[in-house]
Amino acid sequence: MEIPQDVVRELQDILKGDFPLFMAAMGQSPHGGLRFNSRKVRNKEYLALGCSEKIPWTEWGFYCDQENAARHPYHHGGIFYIQEPSAMAPAEILSPHRGQWVLDLCAAPGGKSTRLAEFLGDSGFLVANDISNSRCRGLLHNMERFGMKNAVVTNETPERLREHFGPIFDRVLVDAPCSGQGMFRKEPSLLKEYVSGRERPYSQWQREILNAAVDLTAPGGEIVYSTCTFTVAENEAIIDDFLREHHDFYPLPIPLSNGFAPGVDNMPGTVRLWPHQVKGEGHFVAHLAKKGSAPSKKDCNGTIEQDTIEVWERFLAENEIQTPSGIITRHKNALFLTAQGIPLCRGLKVVCRGLYLGDIKKDRFSPSQPWSLSLSKADIDSPLVFPVDSMEIDAYLKGLTVKAHAPKGYHVIFADAVPLGWVKSDGMGTLKNLYPPAWRNL
């Protein structure tokens, strides 16, 4: 790997005697990782994928071969997220508590947002935002696989969010756009992008986003800032300038364990993950806290109220599905399930508010794929369960017709204990496959 000379010179200055170790590590193969969904793991499903070595800085991360992982039934069912091991660190360092309000300001493709949602469970409120419309589609897909009802996906600028919400979030994650030097080993294409994109004003963008985060963080709240690049200009220099300008913030210590190294010049509240010191790619993380104490009540222009929808209630009764806990709301013909206390977010570009349940079409209800992934066998009187390695599961994920006897109506297909999606039985042994074409194993 031929690293650009400007990067080499800076790394030599930072690492000094460790630079040869760094270069040797960059010549080795990258480490694959899978992060399992703590809300869905029931029977140590990670063992079925050959995952035995844990990533030490996260409870649910494992070093695993990623080849064909995206085609595995458990991936379809939201059991795990394919994520680079070092990229799992920022959400673990932020570690929100149940009931808190959390903002992921640069959320796509969703690896960190899905983990933050796990910390919250069905409590609190998560905003997963990305400024890019195209990247929001991937973000939404991953949030849907994990089945969160207390999350809102938005497609806004940080400035618009600041104007709408103000300082109300207990935890804010800024996984900032960066030059990506830390990912050269894992994704060689980023090396070409780095060379062609040298003039991109990453430092300016990072400062603007972090400054917007200031006015979104409640007193007593915390910010985690992270990048996947090596240069001081996008890491320690950003944090140094930030703390000079914002005297109401101070650094929080990050434990130097599991191979985490201190930031350059031992800057407080910062760590670096170096490829020669951890089994992962290059990362920088800073942990900051805002002085003061959080207000006891959040006011965000009203909260969502329950709608009464007869066609939905009839669908549940006819197909013997338990009524989900939460608030049912309607937007045009679509139904959503949200948690108590979720704000309206009126005026923002909301991609999805809560868990998308399905659509009302004339006098009937058509269930959604995301809703099926949030269900368990206990929620359904007649679940259709097949072994994860069965022909039926393989056929289902390819969009083919499945043969099995089931009462007439809608049913959820399970791979062992993992829900995968809907079928519609004719009552005579044929199950119409309702798996979305865009999700299929083709």
Short mmCIF file of C-alpha atoms in Angstrom, two decimals:
data_model
loop_
_atom_site.label_atom_id
_atom_site.label_comp_id
_atom_site.label_asym_id
_atom_site.label_seq_id
_atom_site.Cartn_x
_atom_site.Cartn_y
_atom_site.Cartn_z
CA MET A 1 0.00 0.00 0.00
CA GLU A 2 1.47 3.33 -1.08
CA ILE A 3 0.33 5.92 1.46
CA PRO A 4 0.60 9.55 0.27
CA GLN A 5 3.80 11.24 1.45
CA ASP A 6 2.02 14.02 3.34
CA VAL A 7 0.24 11.38 5.42
CA VAL A 8 3.48 9.43 5.93
CA ARG A 9 5.32 12.53 7.19
CA GLU A 10 2.60 13.39 9.68
CA LEU A 11 2.36 9.81 10.93
CA GLN A 12 6.13 9.62 11.35
CA ASP A 13 5.96 12.75 13.48
CA ILE A 14 3.07 11.40 15.59
CA LEU A 15 4.20 7.78 16.00
CA LYS A 16 7.96 8.22 15.99
CA GLY A 17 9.49 4.83 16.90
CA ASP A 18 6.16 3.04 16.41
CA PHE A 19 5.90 4.08 12.78
CA PRO A 20 7.45 0.83 11.40
CA LEU A 21 4.94 -1.18 13.46
CA PHE A 22 2.12 0.91 11.99
CA MET A 23 3.34 0.35 8.42
CA ALA A 24 3.66 -3.39 9.03
CA ALA A 25 0.07 -3.49 10.30
CA MET A 26 -1.15 -1.57 7.25
CA GLY A 27 0.24 -4.37 5.09
CA GLN A 28 -1.87 -6.98 6.88
CA SER A 29 -5.46 -7.98 6.17
CA PRO A 30 -8.21 -5.91 7.86
CA HIS A 31 -10.35 -7.42 10.60
CA GLY A 32 -14.01 -8.14 9.92
CA GLY A 33 -16.62 -7.51 12.57
CA LEU A 34 -20.27 -8.25 13.29
CA ARG A 35 -22.19 -6.43 16.01
CA PHE A 36 -25.17 -8.40 17.30
CA ASN A 37 -28.48 -6.84 18.23
CA SER A 38 -28.83 -7.23 21.99
CA ARG A 39 -32.60 -6.80 21.68
CA LYS A 40 -32.96 -9.79 19.37
CA VAL A 41 -30.29 -12.34 20.30
CA ARG A 42 -32.06 -15.25 21.96
CA ASN A 43 -30.05 -18.43 21.43
CA LYS A 44 -26.42 -17.32 20.99
CA GLU A 45 -27.00 -16.89 17.27
CA TYR A 46 -23.45 -15.54 16.93
CA LEU A 47 -22.14 -19.09 17.39
CA ALA A 48 -24.01 -20.17 14.26
CA LEU A 49 -21.89 -17.73 12.28
CA GLY A 50 -18.64 -18.97 13.76
CA CYS A 51 -18.18 -15.88 15.94
CA SER A 52 -16.28 -16.70 19.11
CA GLU A 53 -13.70 -13.94 19.62
CA LYS A 54 -15.25 -10.86 21.19
CA ILE A 55 -14.27 -7.31 20.31
CA PRO A 56 -13.10 -6.08 23.72
CA TRP A 57 -14.60 -2.58 23.68
CA THR A 58 -18.18 -3.63 22.99
CA GLU A 59 -20.32 -6.27 24.66
CA TRP A 60 -22.03 -7.46 21.48
CA GLY A 61 -19.23 -7.19 18.91
CA PHE A 62 -17.35 -10.18 17.50
CA TYR A 63 -14.50 -10.66 15.08
CA CYS A 64 -16.07 -12.62 12.25
CA ASP A 65 -15.55 -13.39 8.59
CA GLN A 66 -17.83 -11.00 6.73
CA GLU A 67 -17.92 -12.99 3.49
CA ASN A 68 -21.55 -13.65 2.54
CA ALA A 69 -22.71 -12.36 5.93
CA ALA A 70 -25.20 -10.02 4.26
CA ARG A 71 -26.95 -13.04 2.71
CA HIS A 72 -27.38 -14.90 5.99
CA PRO A 73 -30.98 -15.15 7.30
CA TYR A 74 -29.91 -13.62 10.60
CA HIS A 75 -28.73 -10.49 8.81
CA HIS A 76 -32.08 -10.22 7.05
CA GLY A 77 -33.78 -10.54 10.43
CA GLY A 78 -31.78 -7.74 12.05
CA ILE A 79 -29.82 -10.04 14.36
CA PHE A 80 -26.50 -8.41 13.49
CA TYR A 81 -24.96 -5.42 11.77
CA ILE A 82 -21.82 -5.72 9.65
CA GLN A 83 -19.49 -3.13 11.17
CA GLU A 84 -15.77 -2.45 11.25
CA PRO A 85 -14.55 -3.17 14.81
CA SER A 86 -13.05 0.26 15.59
CA ALA A 87 -16.24 1.94 14.35
CA MET A 88 -18.10 0.26 17.23
CA ALA A 89 -16.19 2.34 19.81
CA PRO A 90 -17.90 5.79 19.60
CA ALA A 91 -21.39 4.55 20.50
CA GLU A 92 -19.96 2.53 23.39
CA ILE A 93 -18.14 5.57 24.73
CA LEU A 94 -21.30 7.70 24.51
CA SER A 95 -23.39 4.94 26.18
CA PRO A 96 -26.74 6.71 26.64
CA HIS A 97 -29.04 5.68 29.46
CA ARG A 98 -32.62 4.50 29.19
CA GLY A 99 -35.08 7.37 28.93
CA GLN A 100 -32.60 9.86 27.52
CA TRP A 101 -32.96 11.92 24.34
CA VAL A 102 -30.19 11.10 21.87
CA LEU A 103 -29.14 12.63 18.55
CA ASP A 104 -26.92 10.97 15.95
CA LEU A 105 -26.12 13.99 13.81
CA CYS A 106 -24.32 12.25 10.90
CA ALA A 107 -26.01 8.87 11.17
CA ALA A 108 -25.80 7.09 7.79
CA PRO A 109 -25.45 4.21 7.18
CA GLY A 110 -26.79 3.45 10.66
CA GLY A 111 -24.29 1.29 12.52
CA LYS A 112 -23.92 3.72 15.40
CA SER A 113 -27.62 4.70 15.46
CA THR A 114 -28.78 1.11 15.76
CA ARG A 115 -26.43 0.61 18.71
CA LEU A 116 -27.57 3.83 20.40
CA ALA A 117 -31.17 2.64 20.03
CA GLU A 118 -30.24 -0.61 21.77
CA PHE A 119 -29.02 1.35 24.79
CA LEU A 120 -32.40 3.12 24.98
CA GLY A 121 -34.59 0.05 24.53
CA ASP A 122 -38.18 1.22 24.06
CA SER A 123 -37.58 4.28 26.24
CA GLY A 124 -36.35 7.77 25.49
CA PHE A 125 -36.06 9.25 22.02
CA LEU A 126 -33.50 8.89 19.23
CA VAL A 127 -33.09 11.15 16.21
CA ALA A 128 -30.98 9.52 13.49
CA ASN A 129 -30.17 12.29 11.02
CA ASP A 130 -28.19 12.56 7.82
CA ILE A 131 -27.91 15.52 5.48
CA SER A 132 -27.68 13.28 2.37
CA ASN A 133 -30.97 12.15 0.88
CA SER A 134 -29.40 9.11 -0.79
CA ARG A 135 -27.55 8.03 2.37
CA CYS A 136 -30.78 8.38 4.36
CA ARG A 137 -32.25 5.49 2.37
CA GLY A 138 -29.55 3.14 3.63
CA LEU A 139 -29.92 4.56 7.14
CA LEU A 140 -33.66 3.93 7.08
CA HIS A 141 -33.19 0.35 5.86
CA ASN A 142 -30.84 -0.48 8.73
CA MET A 143 -33.06 1.16 11.32
CA GLU A 144 -36.00 -0.83 9.94
CA ARG A 145 -34.08 -4.11 10.23
CA PHE A 146 -33.50 -3.38 13.91
CA GLY A 147 -37.19 -2.51 14.50
CA MET A 148 -37.07 0.64 16.62
CA LYS A 149 -40.28 2.48 17.57
CA ASN A 150 -38.71 5.29 19.61
CA ALA A 151 -36.55 6.58 16.74
CA VAL A 152 -37.12 9.22 14.09
CA VAL A 153 -35.05 9.32 10.90
CA THR A 154 -34.56 12.85 9.55
CA ASN A 155 -32.91 14.30 6.44
CA GLU A 156 -31.85 17.73 7.62
CA THR A 157 -28.90 20.06 8.03
CA PRO A 158 -27.50 20.44 11.55
CA GLU A 159 -28.59 24.08 11.45
CA ARG A 160 -32.22 23.16 10.79
CA LEU A 161 -32.19 20.69 13.66
CA ARG A 162 -30.69 23.35 15.91
CA GLU A 163 -33.45 25.80 14.98
CA HIS A 164 -36.17 23.19 15.57
CA PHE A 165 -35.03 21.46 18.76
CA GLY A 166 -32.66 23.74 20.60
CA PRO A 167 -30.55 22.35 23.50
CA ILE A 168 -32.65 19.34 24.53
CA PHE A 169 -30.55 16.24 23.81
CA ASP A 170 -28.85 14.38 26.65
CA ARG A 171 -26.38 12.68 24.31
CA VAL A 172 -25.15 13.78 20.86
CA LEU A 173 -22.95 11.75 18.52
CA VAL A 174 -20.97 13.57 15.83
CA ASP A 175 -19.35 10.93 13.63
CA ALA A 176 -18.02 13.64 11.35
CA PRO A 177 -17.32 13.45 7.61
CA CYS A 178 -13.55 13.15 7.24
CA SER A 179 -10.70 12.37 4.87
CA GLY A 180 -10.90 8.67 5.74
CA GLN A 181 -7.19 7.94 6.14
CA GLY A 182 -7.91 5.37 8.82
CA MET A 183 -9.82 3.21 6.35
CA PHE A 184 -7.12 2.98 3.65
CA ARG A 185 -6.35 -0.63 4.57
CA LYS A 186 -9.96 -1.81 4.67
CA GLU A 187 -11.20 0.12 1.63
CA PRO A 188 -8.35 0.87 -0.82
CA SER A 189 -10.79 2.88 -2.97
CA LEU A 190 -10.74 5.53 -0.23
CA LEU A 191 -7.04 6.05 -0.94
CA LYS A 192 -7.93 7.18 -4.46
CA GLU A 193 -10.72 9.36 -3.12
CA TYR A 194 -8.29 10.94 -0.67
CA VAL A 195 -5.86 11.86 -3.44
CA SER A 196 -8.63 13.30 -5.63
CA GLY A 197 -10.40 15.07 -2.74
CA ARG A 198 -7.51 16.83 -1.03
CA GLU A 199 -9.15 20.22 -1.39
CA ARG A 200 -12.34 19.26 0.40
CA PRO A 201 -12.79 21.48 3.46
CA TYR A 202 -13.21 18.66 6.00
CA SER A 203 -11.97 20.71 8.94
CA GLN A 204 -14.43 23.48 8.14
CA TRP A 205 -17.32 21.02 7.90
CA GLN A 206 -16.30 19.36 11.16
CA ARG A 207 -16.19 22.69 13.02
CA GLU A 208 -19.59 23.71 11.66
CA ILE A 209 -21.22 20.42 12.62
CA LEU A 210 -19.66 20.38 16.07
CA ASN A 211 -20.69 23.98 16.70
CA ALA A 212 -24.26 23.09 15.75
CA ALA A 213 -24.10 20.22 18.23
CA VAL A 214 -23.38 22.74 21.00
CA ASP A 215 -26.84 24.26 20.63
CA LEU A 216 -28.49 20.82 20.51
CA THR A 217 -26.91 19.52 23.72
CA ALA A 218 -28.77 20.04 26.97
CA PRO A 219 -26.96 21.37 30.05
CA GLY A 220 -25.36 18.37 31.68
CA GLY A 221 -25.38 16.55 28.33
CA GLU A 222 -22.50 14.91 26.50
CA ILE A 223 -21.04 14.91 22.98
CA VAL A 224 -18.89 12.22 21.39
CA TYR A 225 -16.94 13.40 18.34
CA SER A 226 -15.31 10.77 16.14
CA THR A 227 -13.55 10.37 12.81
CA CYS A 228 -11.85 7.56 10.91
CA THR A 229 -8.82 9.61 9.92
CA PHE A 230 -5.29 10.10 11.27
CA THR A 231 -4.53 13.76 10.71
CA VAL A 232 -4.35 16.05 13.74
CA ALA A 233 -6.08 18.82 11.77
CA GLU A 234 -9.35 16.83 11.78
CA ASN A 235 -8.98 15.42 15.28
CA GLU A 236 -7.12 17.01 18.19
CA ALA A 237 -7.00 20.44 16.50
CA ILE A 238 -10.79 20.42 16.14
CA ILE A 239 -11.27 19.55 19.81
CA ASP A 240 -8.65 22.04 20.98
CA ASP A 241 -10.32 24.89 19.09
CA PHE A 242 -13.74 23.75 20.29
CA LEU A 243 -12.78 23.85 23.97
CA ARG A 244 -11.13 27.25 23.56
CA GLU A 245 -14.31 28.67 22.05
CA HIS A 246 -16.87 26.88 24.26
CA HIS A 247 -15.97 27.34 27.91
CA ASP A 248 -19.21 25.61 28.96
CA PHE A 249 -17.75 22.29 27.76
CA TYR A 250 -14.99 20.16 29.28
CA PRO A 251 -13.33 16.84 28.34
CA LEU A 252 -14.40 13.56 29.92
CA PRO A 253 -11.75 10.85 30.43
CA ILE A 254 -11.87 7.77 28.21
CA PRO A 255 -10.23 4.67 29.76
CA LEU A 256 -6.95 3.71 28.07
CA SER A 257 -7.72 0.00 27.91
CA ASN A 258 -8.14 -2.62 25.18
CA GLY A 259 -5.34 -1.04 23.15
CA PHE A 260 -6.78 2.49 23.13
CA ALA A 261 -3.99 5.08 22.99
CA PRO A 262 -4.11 8.68 24.23
CA GLY A 263 -4.68 11.45 21.75
CA VAL A 264 -1.70 13.33 20.36
CA ASP A 265 0.14 15.23 23.10
CA ASN A 266 -2.03 13.34 25.61
CA MET A 267 -4.98 15.63 24.97
CA PRO A 268 -7.55 15.00 27.75
CA GLY A 269 -10.82 13.33 26.75
CA THR A 270 -9.43 11.88 23.49
CA VAL A 271 -8.25 8.46 22.34
CA ARG A 272 -6.86 6.99 19.18
CA LEU A 273 -7.30 3.48 17.85
CA TRP A 274 -4.21 2.56 15.83
CA PRO A 275 -4.15 -0.49 13.50
CA HIS A 276 -0.89 -1.71 15.10
CA GLN A 277 -2.34 -1.52 18.62
CA VAL A 278 -5.90 -2.84 18.17
CA LYS A 279 -7.50 -5.35 15.86
CA GLY A 280 -9.30 -2.67 13.87
CA GLU A 281 -8.83 0.32 11.62
CA GLY A 282 -7.76 3.86 12.49
CA HIS A 283 -10.18 5.90 14.60
CA PHE A 284 -10.24 9.01 16.77
CA VAL A 285 -12.78 9.62 19.55
CA ALA A 286 -13.30 12.62 21.86
CA HIS A 287 -15.75 12.75 24.79
CA LEU A 288 -17.05 16.15 25.90
CA ALA A 289 -19.53 17.26 28.56
CA LYS A 290 -21.61 20.43 28.88
CA LYS A 291 -21.70 22.18 32.23
CA GLY A 292 -24.98 22.52 34.11
CA SER A 293 -27.87 20.18 34.80
CA ALA A 294 -30.51 18.96 32.37
CA PRO A 295 -34.00 20.50 32.53
CA SER A 296 -36.61 18.22 34.05
CA LYS A 297 -39.07 18.61 31.19
CA LYS A 298 -38.55 18.79 27.45
CA ASP A 299 -40.87 20.94 25.38
CA CYS A 300 -40.85 20.21 21.68
CA ASN A 301 -44.15 21.61 20.35
CA GLY A 302 -46.38 18.73 21.38
CA THR A 303 -46.20 14.95 21.24
CA ILE A 304 -47.83 12.32 19.08
CA GLU A 305 -51.29 11.19 20.13
CA GLN A 306 -52.99 7.85 19.59
CA ASP A 307 -55.21 7.34 16.57
CA THR A 308 -58.06 4.83 16.54
CA ILE A 309 -58.01 2.81 13.31
CA GLU A 310 -60.63 0.12 12.97
CA VAL A 311 -59.12 -1.56 9.91
CA TRP A 312 -55.85 -2.04 11.82
CA GLU A 313 -57.58 -3.53 14.83
CA ARG A 314 -59.54 -5.87 12.56
CA PHE A 315 -56.28 -7.03 10.92
CA LEU A 316 -54.81 -7.94 14.31
CA ALA A 317 -57.90 -9.90 15.32
CA GLU A 318 -58.26 -11.78 12.01
CA ASN A 319 -54.59 -12.83 11.93
CA GLU A 320 -54.28 -13.55 15.67
CA ILE A 321 -51.49 -11.05 16.35
CA GLN A 322 -51.04 -9.40 19.73
CA THR A 323 -51.63 -5.64 19.92
CA PRO A 324 -48.18 -4.00 20.12
CA SER A 325 -47.41 -1.65 22.99
CA GLY A 326 -47.01 1.98 22.03
CA ILE A 327 -48.91 4.67 20.21
CA ILE A 328 -50.44 4.04 16.77
CA THR A 329 -50.40 7.05 14.45
CA ARG A 330 -51.50 7.62 10.88
CA HIS A 331 -49.82 9.71 8.18
CA LYS A 332 -51.93 9.69 5.01
CA ASN A 333 -52.43 5.94 4.42
CA ALA A 334 -49.42 4.74 6.43
CA LEU A 335 -49.51 3.60 10.06
CA PHE A 336 -46.62 3.94 12.50
CA LEU A 337 -45.90 2.66 16.00
CA THR A 338 -44.16 5.11 18.31
CA ALA A 339 -43.21 5.24 21.97
CA GLN A 340 -44.81 7.45 24.58
CA GLY A 341 -43.58 11.06 24.57
CA ILE A 342 -42.13 11.15 21.04
CA PRO A 343 -42.32 14.74 19.69
CA LEU A 344 -44.19 15.67 16.54
CA CYS A 345 -41.11 17.03 14.70
CA ARG A 346 -43.52 19.12 12.63
CA GLY A 347 -41.68 21.17 10.00
CA LEU A 348 -38.69 18.85 9.70
CA LYS A 349 -38.02 16.55 6.76
CA VAL A 350 -38.92 13.29 8.50
CA VAL A 351 -38.07 10.12 6.57
CA CYS A 352 -39.72 7.84 9.12
CA ARG A 353 -41.30 8.46 12.52
CA GLY A 354 -41.17 5.36 14.68
CA LEU A 355 -41.79 1.86 13.34
CA TYR A 356 -43.60 1.68 10.00
CA LEU A 357 -46.44 -0.82 10.40
CA GLY A 358 -48.02 -0.84 6.95
CA ASP A 359 -50.64 0.85 4.77
CA ILE A 360 -54.40 1.12 4.68
CA LYS A 361 -55.68 0.32 1.21
CA LYS A 362 -59.39 1.02 0.92
CA ASP A 363 -60.90 -1.12 3.68
CA ARG A 364 -57.96 -3.44 4.36
CA PHE A 365 -54.55 -3.24 5.98
CA SER A 366 -51.32 -4.32 4.25
CA PRO A 367 -48.53 -5.05 6.79
CA SER A 368 -44.97 -3.78 6.34
CA GLN A 369 -41.67 -5.63 6.31
CA PRO A 370 -40.21 -3.55 9.20
CA TRP A 371 -43.09 -4.44 11.49
CA SER A 372 -42.58 -8.17 10.92
CA LEU A 373 -38.96 -7.87 12.09
CA SER A 374 -40.06 -6.41 15.43
CA LEU A 375 -42.31 -9.37 16.26
CA SER A 376 -41.48 -12.44 18.29
CA LYS A 377 -43.08 -15.87 18.25
CA ALA A 378 -44.92 -14.91 21.45
CA ASP A 379 -46.65 -12.05 19.59
CA ILE A 380 -48.27 -14.39 17.06
CA ASP A 381 -50.67 -17.25 17.64
CA SER A 382 -49.54 -19.16 14.52
CA PRO A 383 -45.89 -18.39 13.69
CA LEU A 384 -44.34 -20.35 10.84
CA VAL A 385 -40.98 -21.60 12.09
CA PHE A 386 -38.33 -23.31 9.94
CA PRO A 387 -34.68 -24.18 10.65
CA VAL A 388 -32.33 -21.39 9.65
CA ASP A 389 -30.56 -23.66 7.13
CA SER A 390 -33.77 -25.10 5.64
CA MET A 391 -34.88 -25.07 2.01
CA GLU A 392 -37.94 -23.06 3.02
CA ILE A 393 -35.87 -20.20 4.45
CA ASP A 394 -33.56 -20.19 1.45
CA ALA A 395 -36.55 -20.06 -0.92
CA TYR A 396 -38.25 -17.35 1.10
CA LEU A 397 -35.25 -15.00 1.03
CA LYS A 398 -35.06 -15.45 -2.74
CA GLY A 399 -38.69 -14.40 -3.12
CA LEU A 400 -39.94 -17.86 -4.11
CA THR A 401 -43.22 -19.53 -3.15
CA VAL A 402 -43.05 -21.57 0.06
CA LYS A 403 -45.07 -24.72 0.59
CA ALA A 404 -46.43 -25.27 4.10
CA HIS A 405 -49.81 -25.75 5.75
CA ALA A 406 -51.10 -22.76 7.69
CA PRO A 407 -54.49 -21.17 8.33
CA LYS A 408 -55.67 -18.73 5.70
CA GLY A 409 -54.33 -15.21 6.20
CA TYR A 410 -51.07 -13.43 7.02
CA HIS A 411 -48.22 -15.14 8.87
CA VAL A 412 -44.63 -14.30 9.81
CA ILE A 413 -41.85 -16.63 8.68
CA PHE A 414 -39.24 -17.36 11.36
CA ALA A 415 -35.73 -18.78 10.92
CA ASP A 416 -35.54 -20.55 14.26
CA ALA A 417 -36.50 -17.67 16.63
CA VAL A 418 -35.66 -14.89 14.15
CA PRO A 419 -38.51 -13.19 12.22
CA LEU A 420 -37.86 -12.62 8.52
CA GLY A 421 -41.10 -11.31 6.98
CA TRP A 422 -44.65 -11.95 5.86
CA VAL A 423 -46.35 -14.61 3.81
CA LYS A 424 -50.02 -14.96 2.96
CA SER A 425 -51.48 -18.44 3.17
CA ASP A 426 -54.30 -19.65 0.92
CA GLY A 427 -55.16 -22.26 3.57
CA MET A 428 -54.33 -25.09 1.15
CA GLY A 429 -50.56 -25.42 1.54
CA THR A 430 -49.28 -22.49 -0.52
CA LEU A 431 -47.69 -19.43 1.05
CA LYS A 432 -47.55 -16.32 -1.11
CA ASN A 433 -44.14 -14.73 -0.61
CA LEU A 434 -44.37 -11.08 0.49
CA TYR A 435 -40.64 -10.52 1.01
CA PRO A 436 -39.74 -7.12 -0.54
CA PRO A 437 -37.85 -7.47 -3.85
CA ALA A 438 -35.19 -4.96 -2.77
CA TRP A 439 -34.33 -7.12 0.27
CA ARG A 440 -34.05 -10.50 -1.47
CA ASN A 441 -31.05 -12.79 -1.97
CA LEU A 442 -30.86 -12.77 -5.76
#
